[in-house]
Amino acid sequence: MKTILVPGGAGYIGSHTVLDLIKKGFNPIIVDDFSNSNKKVITILEDLSGTKISFYELDVKNKEGLRKIFSENKIDAVINFAGFKAVGESVEKPLMYYENNLFGMITLLEMMKEFNVKNIVFSSSATVYGISDKVPFVETDPMGEVTNPYGRTKVIIENILMDLAKSDKTWNIIALRYFNPLGAHESGRIGEDPNGIPNNLSPYITQVAVGKLEKLHIFGNDYNTTDGTCIRDFIHVNDLAAGHSAALNYLFNNKNLGFEAINLGSEKGYSVLEILHNFEKAVGKEIPYIIDARRAGDIAVCYADASKAKKLLNWEAKYTIEDMCRDSWNWQKKNPNGFKN
Ligand code: WQD
């Protein structure tokens, strides 16, 4: 059985991936400092999987702590979810983002090198395509002009990983470029639990629906799209999770891969208003909104070409937009305050 170190495994995408890894016969070890996640998640994951899960409470920038984990366990691969991800916060606190996301990744890579663990999957983002109007986004497109420090950490890390792969051919590295994650585990016991007022569309909508926020502010309806609101590629978090297990299988079955960037998206674009209306169906009532000014840095249309994931990983998105809205709502209504009860 392959042992997979999962920094950030208690977070939104990490926790769903841990469940998928167990289902697919991997042995995950979670490393999390719970700075943006909750300790309860570990027990819930054990409950949902019926398995005891090993975990270490540690900041991945702690080199000595990581060294201990690598010496105590025979690790076959790493999936790194440990990173800050709030776009607005990254604009206000760029040093905090560069320090955490870059040092965290570099420390992990140093330890992997020391222990000769050369298989890694990294959480990247469609944000690396930057401001571009050429859709769908394909991996052969150049990385673009990114408008915030969060996105820039993703671009910088992808570049670090490419340099590393060039310097030593025994590395096997996959950067998964996520489009817009939505949904939650069908149990409604784990899901997205943002700190404070959400930046992202879906937790904002579900918090309006549950009565915590008054109304959705739609950032612009004068884009060149069917209804004037922006279009995004939404992907169920369970599909994303399955993409990681598929990426690991690919790493283990192909030696000396070097670096590969792979999109994980549904290839379908839905407008902000369409998402809102799908949520209204799931919730069974109208969700109030107003049209506001455009948000700086938003592009009009973003969706994936996911043919590389299909070809290399034999992966494709299975969940529909109805499934995603139903599952996000199920999580929110069962946990109006997220993990903080
Ligand atoms: C989607 C659409 C908004 C909130 C970002 C990051 C990306 C990834 C996911 C995160 C846009 C509109 C939103 C609201 C709105 N990383 N919107 N009112 O910007 O596509 O992607 O989040 O961890 O890297 O860049 O996602 O959910 O913020 O916005 O009208 O209150 O919804 O303008 O068109 P985005 P989003």
CSV table of N, CA, C and O in Angstrom, one decimal, residues 45-105:
chain,number,residue,atom,x,y,z
A,45,LEU,N,-13.4,12.5,9.3
A,45,LEU,CA,-12.9,11.7,8.2
A,45,LEU,C,-12.8,10.2,8.7
A,45,LEU,O,-13.0,9.3,7.9
A,46,GLU,N,-12.4,10.0,9.9
A,46,GLU,CA,-12.2,8.6,10.4
A,46,GLU,C,-13.6,8.0,10.4
A,46,GLU,O,-13.8,6.8,10.1
A,47,ASP,N,-14.6,8.7,10.9
A,47,ASP,CA,-16.0,8.2,10.9
A,47,ASP,C,-16.5,7.9,9.5
A,47,ASP,O,-17.1,6.8,9.3
A,48,LEU,N,-16.3,8.8,8.6
A,48,LEU,CA,-16.8,8.6,7.2
A,48,LEU,C,-16.1,7.4,6.5
A,48,LEU,O,-16.7,6.8,5.6
A,49,SER,N,-14.8,7.3,6.8
A,49,SER,CA,-14.0,6.2,6.1
A,49,SER,C,-14.0,4.9,6.9
A,49,SER,O,-13.6,3.9,6.3
A,50,GLY,N,-14.3,4.9,8.1
A,50,GLY,CA,-14.2,3.8,9.0
A,50,GLY,C,-12.7,3.3,9.2
A,50,GLY,O,-12.4,2.2,9.4
A,51,THR,N,-11.8,4.3,9.1
A,51,THR,CA,-10.4,4.0,9.2
A,51,THR,C,-9.7,4.9,10.2
A,51,THR,O,-10.1,6.1,10.3
A,52,LYS,N,-8.7,4.5,10.8
A,52,LYS,CA,-7.9,5.3,11.7
A,52,LYS,C,-7.0,6.1,10.8
A,52,LYS,O,-6.3,5.5,10.0
A,53,ILE,N,-6.9,7.4,10.9
A,53,ILE,CA,-6.1,8.2,10.1
A,53,ILE,C,-4.9,8.8,10.9
A,53,ILE,O,-5.2,9.5,11.9
A,54,SER,N,-3.7,8.6,10.4
A,54,SER,CA,-2.6,9.3,11.1
A,54,SER,C,-2.5,10.7,10.7
A,54,SER,O,-2.7,11.1,9.5
A,55,PHE,N,-2.3,11.6,11.7
A,55,PHE,CA,-2.1,13.0,11.4
A,55,PHE,C,-1.1,13.6,12.4
A,55,PHE,O,-0.9,13.2,13.5
A,56,TYR,N,-0.4,14.6,11.8
A,56,TYR,CA,0.5,15.4,12.6
A,56,TYR,C,0.1,16.9,12.6
A,56,TYR,O,-0.2,17.4,11.5
A,57,GLU,N,0.1,17.5,13.8
A,57,GLU,CA,-0.3,18.9,13.8
A,57,GLU,C,1.1,19.7,13.6
A,57,GLU,O,1.9,19.7,14.5
A,58,LEU,N,1.3,20.2,12.5
A,58,LEU,CA,2.5,20.8,12.1
A,58,LEU,C,2.4,21.8,11.0
A,58,LEU,O,1.6,21.6,10.1
A,59,ASP,N,3.2,22.9,11.1
A,59,ASP,CA,3.3,23.8,10.0
A,59,ASP,C,4.3,23.3,9.0
A,59,ASP,O,5.4,22.9,9.5
A,60,VAL,N,4.0,23.2,7.8
A,60,VAL,CA,5.0,22.6,6.8
A,60,VAL,C,6.3,23.4,6.7
A,60,VAL,O,7.3,22.9,6.1
A,61,LYS,N,6.3,24.6,7.2
A,61,LYS,CA,7.6,25.4,7.2
A,61,LYS,C,8.5,24.9,8.3
A,61,LYS,O,9.7,25.3,8.3
A,62,ASN,N,8.0,24.1,9.1
A,62,ASN,CA,8.9,23.5,10.2
A,62,ASN,C,9.7,22.3,9.7
A,62,ASN,O,9.2,21.2,9.7
A,63,LYS,N,10.9,22.6,9.4
A,63,LYS,CA,11.8,21.6,8.7
A,63,LYS,C,12.1,20.5,9.6
A,63,LYS,O,12.0,19.3,9.2
A,64,GLU,N,12.4,20.8,10.9
A,64,GLU,CA,12.8,19.7,11.8
A,64,GLU,C,11.6,18.7,12.0
A,64,GLU,O,11.7,17.5,12.1
A,65,GLY,N,10.4,19.4,12.2
A,65,GLY,CA,9.1,18.6,12.3
A,65,GLY,C,8.9,17.7,11.2
A,65,GLY,O,8.5,16.5,11.3
A,66,LEU,N,9.1,18.2,10.0
A,66,LEU,CA,8.9,17.4,8.7
A,66,LEU,C,9.9,16.3,8.7
A,66,LEU,O,9.6,15.2,8.3
A,67,ARG,N,11.1,16.6,9.0
A,67,ARG,CA,12.2,15.6,9.0
A,67,ARG,C,11.8,14.4,9.8
A,67,ARG,O,12.0,13.3,9.5
A,68,LYS,N,11.2,14.7,11.0
A,68,LYS,CA,10.8,13.6,11.9
A,68,LYS,C,9.7,12.8,11.2
A,68,LYS,O,9.8,11.6,11.3
A,69,ILE,N,8.8,13.5,10.6
A,69,ILE,CA,7.7,12.7,9.9
A,69,ILE,C,8.3,11.8,8.8
A,69,ILE,O,7.9,10.7,8.7
A,70,PHE,N,9.2,12.4,8.0
A,70,PHE,CA,9.8,11.6,6.9
A,70,PHE,C,10.6,10.4,7.5
A,70,PHE,O,10.7,9.4,6.9
A,71,SER,N,11.2,10.6,8.7
A,71,SER,CA,12.0,9.5,9.2
A,71,SER,C,11.1,8.4,9.8
A,71,SER,O,11.5,7.2,9.8
A,72,GLU,N,10.0,8.8,10.4
A,72,GLU,CA,9.1,7.9,11.0
A,72,GLU,C,8.2,7.1,10.1
A,72,GLU,O,7.6,6.1,10.4
A,73,ASN,N,8.1,7.5,8.8
A,73,ASN,CA,7.2,6.9,7.9
A,73,ASN,C,7.9,6.7,6.5
A,73,ASN,O,8.7,7.5,6.1
A,74,LYS,N,7.5,5.6,5.9
A,74,LYS,CA,8.0,5.4,4.5
A,74,LYS,C,7.1,6.0,3.5
A,74,LYS,O,6.0,5.4,3.2
A,75,ILE,N,7.4,7.2,3.1
A,75,ILE,CA,6.4,8.0,2.3
A,75,ILE,C,6.7,7.8,0.8
A,75,ILE,O,7.9,7.8,0.4
A,76,ASP,N,5.7,7.5,0.0
A,76,ASP,CA,5.9,7.3,-1.4
A,76,ASP,C,5.6,8.5,-2.3
A,76,ASP,O,6.1,8.6,-3.3
A,77,ALA,N,4.7,9.4,-1.8
A,77,ALA,CA,4.4,10.6,-2.6
A,77,ALA,C,3.8,11.6,-1.6
A,77,ALA,O,3.4,11.3,-0.5
A,78,VAL,N,3.8,12.9,-2.1
A,78,VAL,CA,3.2,14.0,-1.4
A,78,VAL,C,2.2,14.7,-2.2
A,78,VAL,O,2.4,14.8,-3.4
A,79,ILE,N,1.0,15.1,-1.6
A,79,ILE,CA,0.1,16.0,-2.3
A,79,ILE,C,0.1,17.2,-1.4
A,79,ILE,O,-0.4,17.2,-0.3
A,80,ASN,N,0.5,18.3,-2.0
A,80,ASN,CA,0.6,19.5,-1.1
A,80,ASN,C,-0.6,20.5,-1.3
A,80,ASN,O,-0.7,21.2,-2.3
A,81,PHE,N,-1.5,20.4,-0.3
A,81,PHE,CA,-2.7,21.4,-0.2
A,81,PHE,C,-2.4,22.5,0.7
A,81,PHE,O,-3.3,23.4,0.9
A,82,ALA,N,-1.2,22.5,1.4
A,82,ALA,CA,-1.0,23.5,2.4
A,82,ALA,C,-0.7,24.9,1.8
A,82,ALA,O,0.4,25.1,1.3
A,83,GLY,N,-1.6,25.8,1.8
A,83,GLY,CA,-1.3,27.1,1.2
A,83,GLY,C,-2.5,28.0,1.6
A,83,GLY,O,-3.6,27.6,1.7
A,84,PHE,N,-2.2,29.3,1.7
A,84,PHE,CA,-3.2,30.3,1.9
A,84,PHE,C,-3.9,30.6,0.5
A,84,PHE,O,-3.2,30.5,-0.5
A,85,LYS,N,-5.2,30.9,0.5
A,85,LYS,CA,-5.9,30.9,-0.8
A,85,LYS,C,-6.9,32.1,-1.0
A,85,LYS,O,-7.7,32.1,-1.9
A,86,ALA,N,-6.9,33.1,0.0
A,86,ALA,CA,-7.8,34.1,-0.2
A,86,ALA,C,-7.2,35.3,-1.0
A,86,ALA,O,-6.3,35.9,-0.6
A,87,VAL,N,-7.8,35.5,-2.2
A,87,VAL,CA,-7.3,36.5,-3.1
A,87,VAL,C,-7.1,37.9,-2.5
A,87,VAL,O,-6.1,38.5,-2.5
A,88,GLY,N,-8.3,38.3,-1.9
A,88,GLY,CA,-8.3,39.7,-1.3
A,88,GLY,C,-7.3,39.9,-0.2
A,88,GLY,O,-6.5,40.9,-0.1
A,89,GLU,N,-7.2,38.9,0.7
A,89,GLU,CA,-6.2,38.9,1.8
A,89,GLU,C,-4.8,38.9,1.3
A,89,GLU,O,-3.9,39.6,1.8
A,90,SER,N,-4.6,38.3,0.1
A,90,SER,CA,-3.2,38.2,-0.4
A,90,SER,C,-2.8,39.6,-0.9
A,90,SER,O,-1.6,39.9,-0.9
A,91,VAL,N,-3.7,40.4,-1.3
A,91,VAL,CA,-3.4,41.8,-1.8
A,91,VAL,C,-3.0,42.6,-0.6
A,91,VAL,O,-2.1,43.4,-0.7
A,92,GLU,N,-3.7,42.4,0.5
A,92,GLU,CA,-3.4,43.2,1.7
A,92,GLU,C,-2.2,42.7,2.4
A,92,GLU,O,-1.5,43.5,3.1
A,93,LYS,N,-1.9,41.4,2.4
A,93,LYS,CA,-0.8,40.8,3.1
A,93,LYS,C,0.1,40.0,2.2
A,93,LYS,O,0.3,38.8,2.4
A,94,PRO,N,0.8,40.6,1.2
A,94,PRO,CA,1.5,39.9,0.3
A,94,PRO,C,2.7,39.1,0.9
A,94,PRO,O,2.9,37.9,0.5
A,95,LEU,N,3.4,39.7,1.9
A,95,LEU,CA,4.5,39.0,2.5
A,95,LEU,C,4.1,37.7,3.2
A,95,LEU,O,4.7,36.6,3.1
A,96,MET,N,2.9,37.8,3.8
A,96,MET,CA,2.4,36.6,4.5
A,96,MET,C,2.1,35.5,3.5
A,96,MET,O,2.4,34.3,3.8
A,97,TYR,N,1.6,35.8,2.3
A,97,TYR,CA,1.3,34.8,1.3
A,97,TYR,C,2.6,34.3,0.7
A,97,TYR,O,2.7,33.0,0.5
A,98,TYR,N,3.5,35.2,0.4
A,98,TYR,CA,4.8,34.6,-0.2
A,98,TYR,C,5.5,33.8,0.8
A,98,TYR,O,6.0,32.7,0.5
A,99,GLU,N,5.6,34.2,2.1
A,99,GLU,CA,6.3,33.5,3.1
A,99,GLU,C,5.7,32.1,3.3
A,99,GLU,O,6.3,31.1,3.2
A,100,ASN,N,4.4,32.1,3.5
A,100,ASN,CA,3.7,30.8,3.8
A,100,ASN,C,3.7,29.9,2.6
A,100,ASN,O,4.1,28.7,2.7
A,101,ASN,N,3.2,30.3,1.4
A,101,ASN,CA,3.1,29.4,0.3
A,101,ASN,C,4.4,29.0,-0.3
A,101,ASN,O,4.6,27.8,-0.6
A,102,LEU,N,5.4,29.9,-0.4
A,102,LEU,CA,6.6,29.6,-1.1
A,102,LEU,C,7.5,28.8,-0.1
A,102,LEU,O,8.1,27.8,-0.4
A,103,PHE,N,7.7,29.3,1.1
A,103,PHE,CA,8.6,28.6,2.1
A,103,PHE,C,8.0,27.2,2.4
A,103,PHE,O,8.8,26.3,2.5
A,104,GLY,N,6.7,27.1,2.5
A,104,GLY,CA,6.1,25.8,2.8
A,104,GLY,C,6.5,24.8,1.7
A,104,GLY,O,6.9,23.7,2.0
A,105,MET,N,6.3,25.2,0.5
A,105,MET,CA,6.6,24.3,-0.6
A,105,MET,C,8.0,24.0,-0.7
A,105,MET,O,8.4,22.8,-0.9
